[in-house]
Coordinates of C-alpha atoms in Angstrom, one line a residue:
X6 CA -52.2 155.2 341.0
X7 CA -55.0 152.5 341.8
X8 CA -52.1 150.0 341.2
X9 CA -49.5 151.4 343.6
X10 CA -51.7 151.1 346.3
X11 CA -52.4 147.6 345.5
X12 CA -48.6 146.9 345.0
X13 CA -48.0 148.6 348.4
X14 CA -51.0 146.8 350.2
X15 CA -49.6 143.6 348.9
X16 CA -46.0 144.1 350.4
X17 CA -47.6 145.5 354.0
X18 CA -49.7 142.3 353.6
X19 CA -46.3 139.9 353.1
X20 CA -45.0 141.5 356.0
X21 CA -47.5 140.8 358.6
X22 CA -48.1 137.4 357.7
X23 CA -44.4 136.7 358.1
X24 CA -44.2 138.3 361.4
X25 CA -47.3 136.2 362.6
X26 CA -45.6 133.0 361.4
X27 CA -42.1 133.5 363.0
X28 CA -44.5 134.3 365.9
X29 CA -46.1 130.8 365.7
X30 CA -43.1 129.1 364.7
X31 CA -40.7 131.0 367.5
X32 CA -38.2 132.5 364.7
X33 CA -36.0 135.2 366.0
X34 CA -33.5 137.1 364.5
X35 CA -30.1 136.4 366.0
X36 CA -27.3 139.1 366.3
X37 CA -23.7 138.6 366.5
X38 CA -23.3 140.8 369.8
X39 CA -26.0 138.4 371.7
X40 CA -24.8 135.5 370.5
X41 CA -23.3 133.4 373.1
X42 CA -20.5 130.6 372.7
X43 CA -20.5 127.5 374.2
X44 CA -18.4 127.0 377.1
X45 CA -15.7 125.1 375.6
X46 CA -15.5 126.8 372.4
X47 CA -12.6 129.5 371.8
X48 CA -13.0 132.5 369.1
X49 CA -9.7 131.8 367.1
X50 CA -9.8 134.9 364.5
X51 CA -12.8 137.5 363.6
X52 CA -13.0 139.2 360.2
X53 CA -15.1 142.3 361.2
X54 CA -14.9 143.9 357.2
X55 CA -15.2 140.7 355.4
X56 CA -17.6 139.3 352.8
X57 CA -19.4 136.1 352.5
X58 CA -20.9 134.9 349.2
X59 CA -22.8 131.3 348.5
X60 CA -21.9 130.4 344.8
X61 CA -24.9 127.6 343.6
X62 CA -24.4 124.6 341.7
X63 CA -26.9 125.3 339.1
X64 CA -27.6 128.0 337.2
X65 CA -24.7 130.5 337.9
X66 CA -22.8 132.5 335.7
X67 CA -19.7 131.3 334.0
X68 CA -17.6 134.4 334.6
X69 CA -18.3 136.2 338.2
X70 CA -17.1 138.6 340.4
X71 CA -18.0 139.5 343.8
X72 CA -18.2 142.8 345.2
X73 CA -15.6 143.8 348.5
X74 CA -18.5 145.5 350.4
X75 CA -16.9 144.6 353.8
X76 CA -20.7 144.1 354.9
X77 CA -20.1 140.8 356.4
X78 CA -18.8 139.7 360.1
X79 CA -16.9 136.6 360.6
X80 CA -16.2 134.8 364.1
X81 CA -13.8 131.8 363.4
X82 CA -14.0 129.9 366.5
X83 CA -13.0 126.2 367.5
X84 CA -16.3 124.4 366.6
X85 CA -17.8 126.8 364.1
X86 CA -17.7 129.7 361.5
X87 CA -20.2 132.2 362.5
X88 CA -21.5 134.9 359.5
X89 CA -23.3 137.7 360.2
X90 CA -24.3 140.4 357.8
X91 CA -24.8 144.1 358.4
X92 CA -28.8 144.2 359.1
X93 CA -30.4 146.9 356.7
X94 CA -30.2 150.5 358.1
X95 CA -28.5 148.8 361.1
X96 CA -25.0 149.1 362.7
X97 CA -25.9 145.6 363.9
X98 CA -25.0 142.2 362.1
X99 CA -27.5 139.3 362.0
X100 CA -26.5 135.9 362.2
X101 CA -27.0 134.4 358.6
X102 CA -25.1 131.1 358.7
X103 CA -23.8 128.9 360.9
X104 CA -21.1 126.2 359.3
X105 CA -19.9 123.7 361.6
X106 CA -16.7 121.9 361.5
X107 CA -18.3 118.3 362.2
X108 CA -20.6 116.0 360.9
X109 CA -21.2 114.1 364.4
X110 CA -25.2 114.6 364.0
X111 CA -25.8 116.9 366.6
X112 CA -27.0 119.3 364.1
X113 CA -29.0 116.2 362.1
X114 CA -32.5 118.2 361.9
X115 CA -31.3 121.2 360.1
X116 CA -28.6 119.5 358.0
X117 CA -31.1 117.1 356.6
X118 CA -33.8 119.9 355.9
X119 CA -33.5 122.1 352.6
X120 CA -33.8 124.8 354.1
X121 CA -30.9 124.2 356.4
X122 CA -32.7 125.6 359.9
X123 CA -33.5 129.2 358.2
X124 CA -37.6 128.5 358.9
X125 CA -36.3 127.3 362.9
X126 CA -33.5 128.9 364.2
X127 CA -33.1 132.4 362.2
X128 CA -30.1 131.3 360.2
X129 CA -28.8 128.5 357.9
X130 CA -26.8 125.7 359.2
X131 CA -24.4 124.0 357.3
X132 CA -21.3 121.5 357.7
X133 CA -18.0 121.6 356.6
X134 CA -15.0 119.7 356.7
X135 CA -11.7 121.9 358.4
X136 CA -9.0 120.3 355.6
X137 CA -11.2 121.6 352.7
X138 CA -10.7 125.1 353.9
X139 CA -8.7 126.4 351.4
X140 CA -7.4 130.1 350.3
X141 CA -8.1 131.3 347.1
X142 CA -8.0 134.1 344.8
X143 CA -10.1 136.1 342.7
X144 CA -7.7 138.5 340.4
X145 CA -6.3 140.7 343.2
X146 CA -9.3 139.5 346.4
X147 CA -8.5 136.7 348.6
X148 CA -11.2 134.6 349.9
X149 CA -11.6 131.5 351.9
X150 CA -13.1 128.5 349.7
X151 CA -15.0 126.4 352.0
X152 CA -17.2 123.2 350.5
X153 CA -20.1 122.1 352.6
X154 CA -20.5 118.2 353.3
X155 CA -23.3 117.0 350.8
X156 CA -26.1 117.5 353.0
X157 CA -29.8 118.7 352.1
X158 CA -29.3 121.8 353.6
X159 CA -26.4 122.0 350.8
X160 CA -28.0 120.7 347.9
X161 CA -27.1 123.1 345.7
X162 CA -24.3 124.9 347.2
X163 CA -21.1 124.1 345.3
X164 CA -19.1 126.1 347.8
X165 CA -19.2 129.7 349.5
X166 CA -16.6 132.5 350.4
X167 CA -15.3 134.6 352.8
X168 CA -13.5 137.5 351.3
X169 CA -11.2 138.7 353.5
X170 CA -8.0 141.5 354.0
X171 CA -6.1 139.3 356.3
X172 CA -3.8 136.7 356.4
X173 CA -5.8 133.7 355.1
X174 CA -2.8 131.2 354.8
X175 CA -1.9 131.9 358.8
X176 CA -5.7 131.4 359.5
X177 CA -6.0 128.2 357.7
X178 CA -3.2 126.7 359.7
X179 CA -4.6 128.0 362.8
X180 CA -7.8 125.9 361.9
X181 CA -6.1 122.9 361.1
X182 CA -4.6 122.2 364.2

């Protein structure tokens, strides 16, 4: 019993140091119905029951499958894919990623940290090139293959996913142009 309190007084402690560092540090947790876009940018296509999975250079699995949870929320806009996933025991979706279409450096502090702006902004910030956007398939799931820029906030991000019900093709070409 002595060691469940312990176990339990260790995670309350872990929870108040982190809220009195993202106090310090200004760390907020962004939501995708706050979230404002700039005023030239255009949503293009939202996947409201997507999914969005990271797939690691190193040390992943030879053979994997990803579960259709529909958990994740996707805005495609002109300048940026926003992801935001379904906050626990929330009807809300926190901002998790951020990938940009450009590599102009106006994101150069986060891109060149590994921890890609999660510690600064709330969410990791990667870029990615709009003709490497490519849909895929995984046995009967279709998902968006998008491969960041080899940045330190990607250093060991092969590529990531969007899972999605729609018409990827259609969307792809929509991004190209």
């Amino acid at each position: 019993m002595e060691s469940i309190i312990i176990f339990f007084g260790i995670l309350v402690a872990f929870v108040v140091i982190a809220k009195i560092v993202n106090a310090i540090k200004g760390v907020k947790a962004s939501y995708i119905d706050s979230f404002r876009l700039d005023s030239e940018e255009q949503t293009l296509f939202e996947e409201k029951e997507g999914d969005f999975y990271s797939v690691s250079k190193l040390g992943q699995a030879k053979i994997m499958s990803f579960a259709r949870l529909k958990r994740t929320h996707a805005i495609f806009t002109s300048k940026r894919i926003i992801i935001g996933q379904k906050a626990f025991l929330s009807k809300k979706y926190m901002i998790t990623h951020i990938l940009y279409y450009d590599t102009t450096g106006h994101l150069g502090k986060e891109l060149t940290e590994i921890t890609g702006g999660l510690y600064s902004l709330g969410y990791q910030v990667f870029s990615i090139l709009k003709d490497q956007i490519t849909p895929e398939k995984d046995g009967n799931k279709s998902y968006l293959k998008l491969i960041p820029v080899p940045t330190t906030s990607a250093t060991n991000v092969e590529h990531m996913r969007i899972y999605s019900d729609g018409n990827l093709t259609k969307l792809v070409e929509g991004l190209q142009v």
